[in-house]
Amino acid sequence: MPKSAALDAPPTAPRRAADSRRLTWLMGPAIVAGVAYLDPGNVASNMTAGARYGYLLVWVVVVGNVMAWLIQYLSAKLGVVTGESLPEVLGRRIRTRWGRRAYWVQAELVAMATDIAEVIGGAVALHLLFGIPLVWGGAITGVVSLALLLLQARRGPRIFEFVIAGLVVIIAVGFVFGVFVAPPDPAGIVGGLLPRFEGTDSVLLAASILGATIMPHAIYAHSALSRDRFAPATEGAAETLEARRGISIPRLLRATRWDVTIAMAVAGTVNLCILLLAAAALSGAPGTDSLEGAYAALRDGIGPVVATLFAVGLLASGLASTAVGAYAGAEIMHGLLRVRIPLLLRRLVTLIPALVVLALGVDPTLALILSQVVLSFGIPFALVPLVALTARRDVLGAYRNRPWTTVAGVASSVFLIALNALLLWLVLTGS
């Protein structure tokens, strides 16, 4: 058969199976980055929204997940095509040393705020499950996250992805099981898809849900995770990747789209189930605006099994998300300051503030809310450069965004930045 005919022939069953296995092998980074969408801040926001307003804010979770898909795909595409993370690209393009340092300061504050929320979540879960004091629970959470980072550094990204994926399964079971015990109202779910608010507090909660959903460190991390898995950070990274593994960049981007779709489907389903569980079982119950109160309400209203699984899911959420957050923090420092520091020291940089907050006896739920406020400041610094860079020919070449993708990215960025600005205004003014 002539070579051209062979190329035009439809793929055989073994070839299709091989392609399927290869695409499966290419997946993973989005699952790790997607842990940011299942962190304790999301749990607190969705649980409070469901308990206070029932199904009213279902549409917010859905809209946030759709925007998250686009944003995470753009981040992954940047890492795949350039062989660099977003912090590395910014560190190369910001010409002045002081400009890079200033950008790093805000990104580092975001990383610290992220860690505060995630360590607190793990500490609260350990306290609920075993009665461990919050400070010691925070320290245990930090140590476990350090072990996960050491695993990633010594065994490579693939093993790290498997471990995080396992924790995601635990998170999903922990937070979804209760929906089967206390099924939500289908009519209420359908009604919740209609965008609307009921007063200022519902607007604040909607902004909190979106602020806890789309987080700056997930954007920084996903580009780095894709780089680590696929593209050597050298000139001609795309050509090198194709030569080494026989994988074309278009095929790799197709696998990335599937990876992001699966990760966001899991994260969106879990977040929606948290809200639906609260709407069905905790509506009007007192004290559900805190993780401890939600646990107690679940235990008293549905039973200890659901409450215990909720706490186990919260623990897995804290452990997985703080490890990914610390990974993002290390990448931010390396990309913008062009320095690497020992892993233990890097872990302590963001862990110590979280432990200080716990040691001072700050209310964990208040600390979670304040951490989301800090995260709101970091959203524009991650979103705007991401959309701008992925639209540039001199950055992504033929793989730059199509016009409609850029329009969707700009629209999502404007919407998220406006809502986060509203969140800041409402919190700071006490409205």
Coordinates of C-alpha atoms in Angstrom, one line a residue:
M1 CA 0.0 0.0 0.0
P2 CA 1.4 3.4 -0.8
K3 CA 2.5 5.5 2.1
S4 CA -0.2 8.2 1.4
A5 CA -2.9 5.6 1.3
A6 CA -1.7 4.1 4.6
L7 CA -1.9 7.6 6.2
D8 CA -5.4 8.1 4.9
A9 CA -6.6 4.7 6.0
P10 CA -8.9 4.6 9.1
P11 CA -7.2 3.5 12.3
T12 CA -7.4 -0.1 13.2
A13 CA -8.9 -1.3 16.5
P14 CA -5.4 -1.9 18.0
R15 CA -4.3 1.5 16.9
R16 CA -7.4 3.1 18.4
A17 CA -6.8 1.3 21.6
A18 CA -3.2 2.4 21.7
D19 CA -4.3 6.0 21.1
S20 CA -6.8 5.8 23.8
R21 CA -4.2 4.4 26.3
R22 CA -1.8 7.2 25.3
L23 CA -4.4 9.9 25.8
T24 CA -5.2 8.4 29.2
W25 CA -1.5 8.5 30.1
L26 CA -1.4 12.1 29.1
M27 CA -4.1 13.1 31.7
G28 CA -3.4 14.0 35.3
P29 CA -2.2 17.6 35.8
A30 CA -5.7 19.0 35.8
I31 CA -6.8 16.6 38.5
V32 CA -4.0 18.0 40.7
A33 CA -4.7 21.6 39.9
G34 CA -8.4 20.9 40.3
V35 CA -7.9 20.2 44.0
A36 CA -7.8 24.0 44.4
Y37 CA -11.5 23.9 43.5
L38 CA -12.2 21.4 46.4
D39 CA -10.4 23.2 49.2
P40 CA -11.9 24.0 52.6
G41 CA -12.8 27.5 51.4
N42 CA -15.1 26.0 48.8
V43 CA -16.7 23.7 51.4
A44 CA -17.4 26.6 53.8
S45 CA -18.8 28.8 51.0
N46 CA -21.1 26.2 49.4
M47 CA -22.3 24.8 52.7
T48 CA -23.2 28.3 54.0
A49 CA -25.0 29.2 50.8
G50 CA -27.1 26.0 50.8
A51 CA -28.0 26.3 54.5
R52 CA -29.0 30.0 54.2
Y53 CA -30.6 30.2 50.8
G54 CA -31.5 26.7 49.8
Y55 CA -31.1 26.2 46.0
L56 CA -30.9 29.9 45.2
L57 CA -27.2 30.0 44.3
V58 CA -27.0 26.7 42.3
W59 CA -26.4 28.8 39.2
V60 CA -23.4 30.4 40.7
V61 CA -21.6 27.0 41.2
V62 CA -22.5 26.1 37.6
V63 CA -21.3 29.4 36.1
G64 CA -18.1 29.3 38.2
N65 CA -17.3 25.8 37.0
V66 CA -17.8 26.8 33.3
M67 CA -15.4 29.8 33.7
A68 CA -12.9 27.6 35.6
W69 CA -12.8 25.2 32.7
L70 CA -11.6 27.9 30.3
I71 CA -9.2 29.4 32.7
Q72 CA -7.5 26.1 33.7
Y73 CA -7.3 25.1 30.0
L74 CA -5.5 28.3 29.1
S75 CA -3.1 27.8 32.0
A76 CA -2.3 24.2 30.9
K77 CA -1.9 25.3 27.3
L78 CA 0.6 27.9 28.2
G79 CA 2.7 25.3 30.1
V80 CA 2.4 22.7 27.3
V81 CA 3.3 24.9 24.4
T82 CA 6.0 27.1 25.9
G83 CA 7.6 24.6 28.3
E84 CA 7.3 27.3 31.0
S85 CA 5.0 28.1 33.8
L86 CA 3.0 31.4 34.0
P87 CA 5.4 32.7 36.7
E88 CA 8.4 31.9 34.5
V89 CA 6.9 33.6 31.5
L90 CA 6.1 36.7 33.6
G91 CA 9.5 36.6 35.3
R92 CA 11.1 36.7 31.8
R93 CA 8.9 39.4 30.5
I94 CA 8.9 41.8 33.5
R95 CA 12.2 43.6 32.7
T96 CA 13.0 45.2 36.0
R97 CA 14.1 43.4 39.2
W98 CA 11.9 45.6 41.4
G99 CA 8.9 44.9 39.1
R100 CA 9.4 41.1 39.5
R101 CA 9.8 41.5 43.3
A102 CA 6.6 43.6 43.6
Y103 CA 4.7 41.0 41.5
W104 CA 6.2 38.2 43.7
V105 CA 5.1 40.0 46.9
Q106 CA 1.4 40.0 45.9
A107 CA 1.6 36.4 44.6
E108 CA 3.3 35.3 47.8
L109 CA 0.6 36.9 50.0
V110 CA -1.9 35.0 47.9
A111 CA 0.0 31.8 48.5
M112 CA 0.0 32.5 52.3
A113 CA -3.7 33.2 52.3
T114 CA -4.4 30.0 50.4
D115 CA -2.3 28.0 52.9
I116 CA -4.2 29.5 55.8
A117 CA -7.5 28.4 54.5
E118 CA -6.2 24.9 53.6
V119 CA -4.3 24.2 56.8
I120 CA -7.2 25.5 58.9
G121 CA -9.5 23.1 57.0
G122 CA -7.2 20.1 57.8
A123 CA -6.9 21.2 61.4
V124 CA -10.6 21.5 61.9
A125 CA -11.1 18.1 60.3
L126 CA -8.6 16.5 62.7
H127 CA -10.2 18.2 65.6
L128 CA -13.7 16.9 64.6
L129 CA -12.5 13.4 64.0
F130 CA -10.0 12.9 66.8
G131 CA -10.2 15.9 69.1
I132 CA -6.7 17.1 68.2
P133 CA -6.1 20.7 69.2
L134 CA -6.2 23.0 66.2
V135 CA -2.6 24.1 66.4
W136 CA -1.4 20.5 66.4
G137 CA -3.8 19.6 63.7
G138 CA -2.4 22.4 61.6
A139 CA 1.1 21.2 62.2
I140 CA 0.1 17.6 61.2
T141 CA -1.5 18.9 58.0
G142 CA 1.7 20.8 57.2
V143 CA 3.9 17.8 57.8
V144 CA 1.7 15.5 55.6
S145 CA 1.8 18.2 52.8
L146 CA 5.6 18.3 53.0
A147 CA 5.7 14.5 52.6
L148 CA 3.5 14.8 49.5
L149 CA 5.9 17.5 48.1
L150 CA 8.9 15.3 48.8
L151 CA 7.1 12.5 47.0
Q152 CA 6.6 14.8 44.0
A153 CA 10.2 16.0 44.0
R154 CA 11.8 12.5 44.3
R155 CA 9.4 10.2 42.5
G156 CA 8.2 12.6 39.8
P157 CA 4.9 14.2 38.9
R158 CA 3.1 10.9 37.9
I159 CA 3.2 9.4 41.4
F160 CA 2.2 12.7 42.9
E161 CA -0.8 12.8 40.5
F162 CA -1.9 9.3 41.6
V163 CA -1.7 10.2 45.3
I164 CA -3.7 13.4 44.8
A165 CA -6.2 11.6 42.6
G166 CA -6.7 9.1 45.5
L167 CA -7.4 12.0 47.9
V168 CA -9.8 13.5 45.3
V169 CA -11.8 10.2 45.4
I170 CA -11.9 10.4 49.2
I171 CA -13.1 14.0 49.0
A172 CA -15.8 13.1 46.5
V173 CA -17.1 10.2 48.6
G174 CA -17.0 12.3 51.8
F175 CA -19.0 15.2 50.4
V176 CA -21.3 13.4 47.9
F177 CA -22.5 10.5 50.1
G178 CA -24.9 12.7 52.1
V179 CA -26.8 13.6 49.0
F180 CA -28.0 10.0 48.6
V181 CA -29.1 9.9 52.3
A182 CA -30.9 13.3 52.1
P183 CA -31.9 13.7 48.4
P184 CA -32.4 17.3 47.2
D185 CA -35.6 18.5 45.6
P186 CA -35.3 18.3 41.8
A187 CA -37.7 21.2 41.3
G188 CA -35.5 23.3 43.6
I189 CA -32.4 22.4 41.6
V190 CA -34.0 23.5 38.4
G191 CA -35.2 26.7 40.0
G192 CA -31.7 27.4 41.3
L193 CA -30.4 27.5 37.7
L194 CA -32.2 30.8 37.2
P195 CA -29.7 33.6 38.0
R196 CA -31.1 35.8 40.8
F197 CA -30.3 37.1 44.3
E198 CA -32.2 37.8 47.5
G199 CA -30.6 40.7 49.3
T200 CA -27.0 41.8 49.8
D201 CA -26.0 38.8 51.8
S202 CA -26.8 36.5 48.9
V203 CA -24.6 38.6 46.7
L204 CA -21.8 38.4 49.2
L205 CA -22.1 34.6 49.3
A206 CA -22.2 34.4 45.5
A207 CA -19.0 36.4 45.3
S208 CA -17.5 34.2 48.0
I209 CA -18.3 31.0 46.1
L210 CA -16.7 32.3 42.9
G211 CA -13.7 33.7 44.9
A212 CA -13.2 30.3 46.5
T213 CA -13.7 28.5 43.2
I214 CA -11.3 30.3 40.8
M215 CA -8.1 30.9 42.8
P216 CA -4.8 32.5 41.6
H217 CA -2.6 29.7 42.8
A218 CA -4.5 27.1 40.7
I219 CA -3.7 29.2 37.6
Y220 CA 0.0 29.4 38.5
A221 CA 0.2 25.7 39.4
H222 CA -1.5 24.2 36.4
S223 CA 0.9 25.8 33.9
A224 CA 3.8 24.4 36.0
L225 CA 2.2 20.9 36.4
S226 CA 1.7 20.7 32.6
R227 CA 5.3 21.8 32.0
D228 CA 6.7 19.2 34.4
R229 CA 4.7 16.4 32.8
F230 CA 5.1 17.2 29.2
A231 CA 7.4 20.0 27.9
P232 CA 11.1 20.3 28.7
A233 CA 11.7 24.0 29.5
T234 CA 14.2 24.6 26.7
E235 CA 14.1 26.4 23.4
G236 CA 12.0 24.5 20.9
A237 CA 10.2 22.6 23.7
A238 CA 7.3 21.6 21.4
E239 CA 9.6 20.1 18.8
T240 CA 11.6 18.3 21.5
L241 CA 8.5 16.8 23.0
E242 CA 7.3 15.5 19.7
A243 CA 10.6 14.0 18.8
R244 CA 11.0 12.3 22.2
R245 CA 7.5 10.8 22.5
G246 CA 6.0 11.0 19.1
I247 CA 3.2 13.1 20.5
S248 CA 2.0 16.1 18.4
I249 CA 1.1 19.3 20.3
P250 CA -2.5 19.3 18.8
R251 CA -3.0 15.7 20.2
L252 CA -1.5 16.8 23.5
L253 CA -3.8 19.8 23.7
R254 CA -6.8 17.5 22.9
A255 CA -5.8 15.3 25.8
T256 CA -5.4 18.4 28.0
R257 CA -9.0 19.5 27.1
W258 CA -10.2 16.1 28.2
D259 CA -8.1 16.3 31.4
V260 CA -9.5 19.7 32.3
T261 CA -13.1 18.6 31.4
I262 CA -12.9 15.5 33.7
A263 CA -11.2 17.5 36.6
M264 CA -13.8 20.3 36.4
A265 CA -16.7 17.9 36.1
V266 CA -15.5 16.2 39.3
A267 CA -14.9 19.5 41.1
G268 CA -18.2 21.0 39.9
T269 CA -20.2 17.9 40.9
V270 CA -18.7 17.8 44.4
N271 CA -19.2 21.5 45.0
L272 CA -22.8 21.3 43.8
C273 CA -23.4 18.3 46.0
I274 CA -22.1 20.2 49.0
L275 CA -24.6 23.0 48.3
L276 CA -27.4 20.6 47.6
L277 CA -26.8 18.6 50.8
A278 CA -26.9 21.8 52.9
A279 CA -30.0 23.0 51.0
A280 CA -31.8 19.7 51.6
A281 CA -30.7 18.9 55.1
L282 CA -29.5 22.0 56.8
S283 CA -31.8 24.8 55.6
G284 CA -32.5 27.1 58.5
A285 CA -30.4 25.0 60.9
P286 CA -28.5 27.3 63.4
G287 CA -24.7 27.4 63.4
T288 CA -24.2 26.1 59.8
D289 CA -22.1 29.2 58.9
S290 CA -19.0 27.4 60.3
L291 CA -17.4 24.0 59.5
E292 CA -17.8 22.8 63.0
G293 CA -21.5 23.9 63.0
A294 CA -22.1 22.2 59.7
Y295 CA -20.6 19.0 61.1
A296 CA -22.8 19.1 64.2
A297 CA -25.9 19.8 62.1
L298 CA -25.2 16.9 59.8
R299 CA -24.6 14.6 62.8
D300 CA -27.8 15.6 64.5
G301 CA -29.9 15.9 61.4
I302 CA -28.8 13.0 59.2
G303 CA -26.6 10.8 61.4
P304 CA -23.0 10.3 62.5
V305 CA -22.0 8.3 59.3
V306 CA -22.7 11.3 57.0
A307 CA -21.0 13.7 59.5
T308 CA -17.9 11.5 59.8
L309 CA -17.6 11.1 56.0
F310 CA -18.0 14.9 55.7
A311 CA -15.1 15.4 58.2
V312 CA -12.9 12.8 56.4
G313 CA -13.6 14.6 53.1
L314 CA -12.6 17.9 54.7
L315 CA -9.4 16.3 56.0
A316 CA -8.5 15.0 52.5
S317 CA -9.4 18.4 51.1
G318 CA -7.0 20.1 53.4
L319 CA -4.1 17.7 52.9
A320 CA -4.4 17.7 49.1
S321 CA -5.0 21.4 48.6
T322 CA -2.2 22.6 50.9
A323 CA 0.3 20.4 49.1
V324 CA -0.8 21.8 45.8
G325 CA -0.8 25.3 47.2
A326 CA 2.8 24.9 48.5
Y327 CA 3.8 23.6 45.1
A328 CA 2.4 26.7 43.5
G329 CA 4.2 28.9 46.0
A330 CA 7.5 27.3 45.2
E331 CA 6.9 27.8 41.5
I332 CA 5.9 31.5 42.1
M333 CA 9.2 32.1 43.9
H334 CA 11.3 30.3 41.3
G335 CA 9.6 31.9 38.3
L336 CA 9.6 35.5 39.5
L337 CA 12.7 35.7 41.7
R338 CA 14.7 33.0 39.8
V339 CA 15.8 31.3 43.0
R340 CA 15.1 28.0 44.5
I341 CA 15.2 27.4 48.2
P342 CA 15.1 24.1 50.2
L343 CA 11.7 22.4 50.2
L344 CA 11.4 22.5 54.0
L345 CA 12.1 26.2 54.2
R346 CA 9.7 26.8 51.3
R347 CA 7.0 24.9 53.2
L348 CA 7.6 26.9 56.4
V349 CA 7.2 30.2 54.6
T350 CA 3.5 29.7 54.1
L351 CA 2.8 27.2 56.9
I352 CA 4.0 29.4 59.8
P353 CA 1.3 32.2 59.2
A354 CA -1.4 29.6 59.3
L355 CA -0.1 28.1 62.6
V356 CA 0.2 31.6 64.1
V357 CA -3.5 32.2 63.2
L358 CA -4.5 29.0 64.9
A359 CA -2.3 29.7 67.9
L360 CA -3.8 33.1 68.4
G361 CA -7.2 31.5 68.7
V362 CA -8.7 33.3 65.7
D363 CA -12.1 31.8 64.8
P364 CA -11.4 29.3 62.0
T365 CA -14.4 30.4 59.9
L366 CA -13.5 34.1 60.2
A367 CA -9.9 33.2 59.1
L368 CA -11.3 31.3 56.1
I369 CA -13.4 34.4 55.1
L370 CA -10.5 36.8 55.5
S371 CA -8.3 34.5 53.4
Q372 CA -10.8 34.6 50.6
V373 CA -10.6 38.4 50.8
V374 CA -6.9 38.3 50.3
L375 CA -7.3 35.9 47.4
S376 CA -9.6 38.4 45.8
F377 CA -6.7 40.9 45.5
G378 CA -4.6 38.3 43.6
I379 CA -7.2 37.4 40.9
P380 CA -6.5 40.2 38.4
F381 CA -2.7 39.6 38.6
A382 CA -3.2 36.0 37.5
L383 CA -6.1 36.2 35.2
V384 CA -5.2 39.2 33.1
P385 CA -1.7 38.1 32.2
L386 CA -2.9 34.6 31.4
V387 CA -5.5 35.7 28.9
A388 CA -3.2 38.3 27.4
L389 CA -0.2 35.9 27.0
T390 CA -2.2 33.0 25.5
A391 CA -3.6 35.4 22.9
R392 CA -0.1 36.5 21.7
R393 CA 1.5 34.9 18.6
D394 CA 5.0 35.6 20.0
V395 CA 4.2 33.5 23.0
L396 CA 2.2 30.6 21.7
G397 CA 2.7 30.9 18.0
A398 CA 0.1 28.9 16.0
Y399 CA -1.5 27.8 19.2
R400 CA -2.5 31.2 20.4
N401 CA -6.1 31.7 21.4
R402 CA -8.7 32.0 18.7
P403 CA -10.6 35.4 18.8
W404 CA -13.7 33.9 20.4
T405 CA -11.5 32.2 23.1
T406 CA -9.9 35.5 23.9
V407 CA -13.3 37.2 24.1
A408 CA -14.6 34.5 26.4
G409 CA -11.4 34.9 28.5
V410 CA -11.8 38.6 28.7
A411 CA -15.5 38.4 29.6
S412 CA -14.7 35.8 32.4
S413 CA -11.9 38.0 33.7
V414 CA -14.0 41.1 33.8
F415 CA -16.9 39.3 35.5
L416 CA -14.7 37.6 38.1
I417 CA -12.7 40.8 38.9
A418 CA -15.9 42.8 39.2
L419 CA -17.4 40.2 41.6
N420 CA -14.3 40.0 43.7
A421 CA -14.2 43.8 43.9
L422 CA -17.8 43.6 45.1
L423 CA -16.8 41.0 47.6
L424 CA -14.1 43.3 49.0
W425 CA -16.4 46.3 49.1
L426 CA -19.1 44.4 50.9
V427 CA -16.7 42.8 53.5
L428 CA -14.8 46.0 54.1
T429 CA -17.9 48.2 54.5
G430 CA -19.9 45.7 56.4
S431 CA -22.8 46.0 54.0

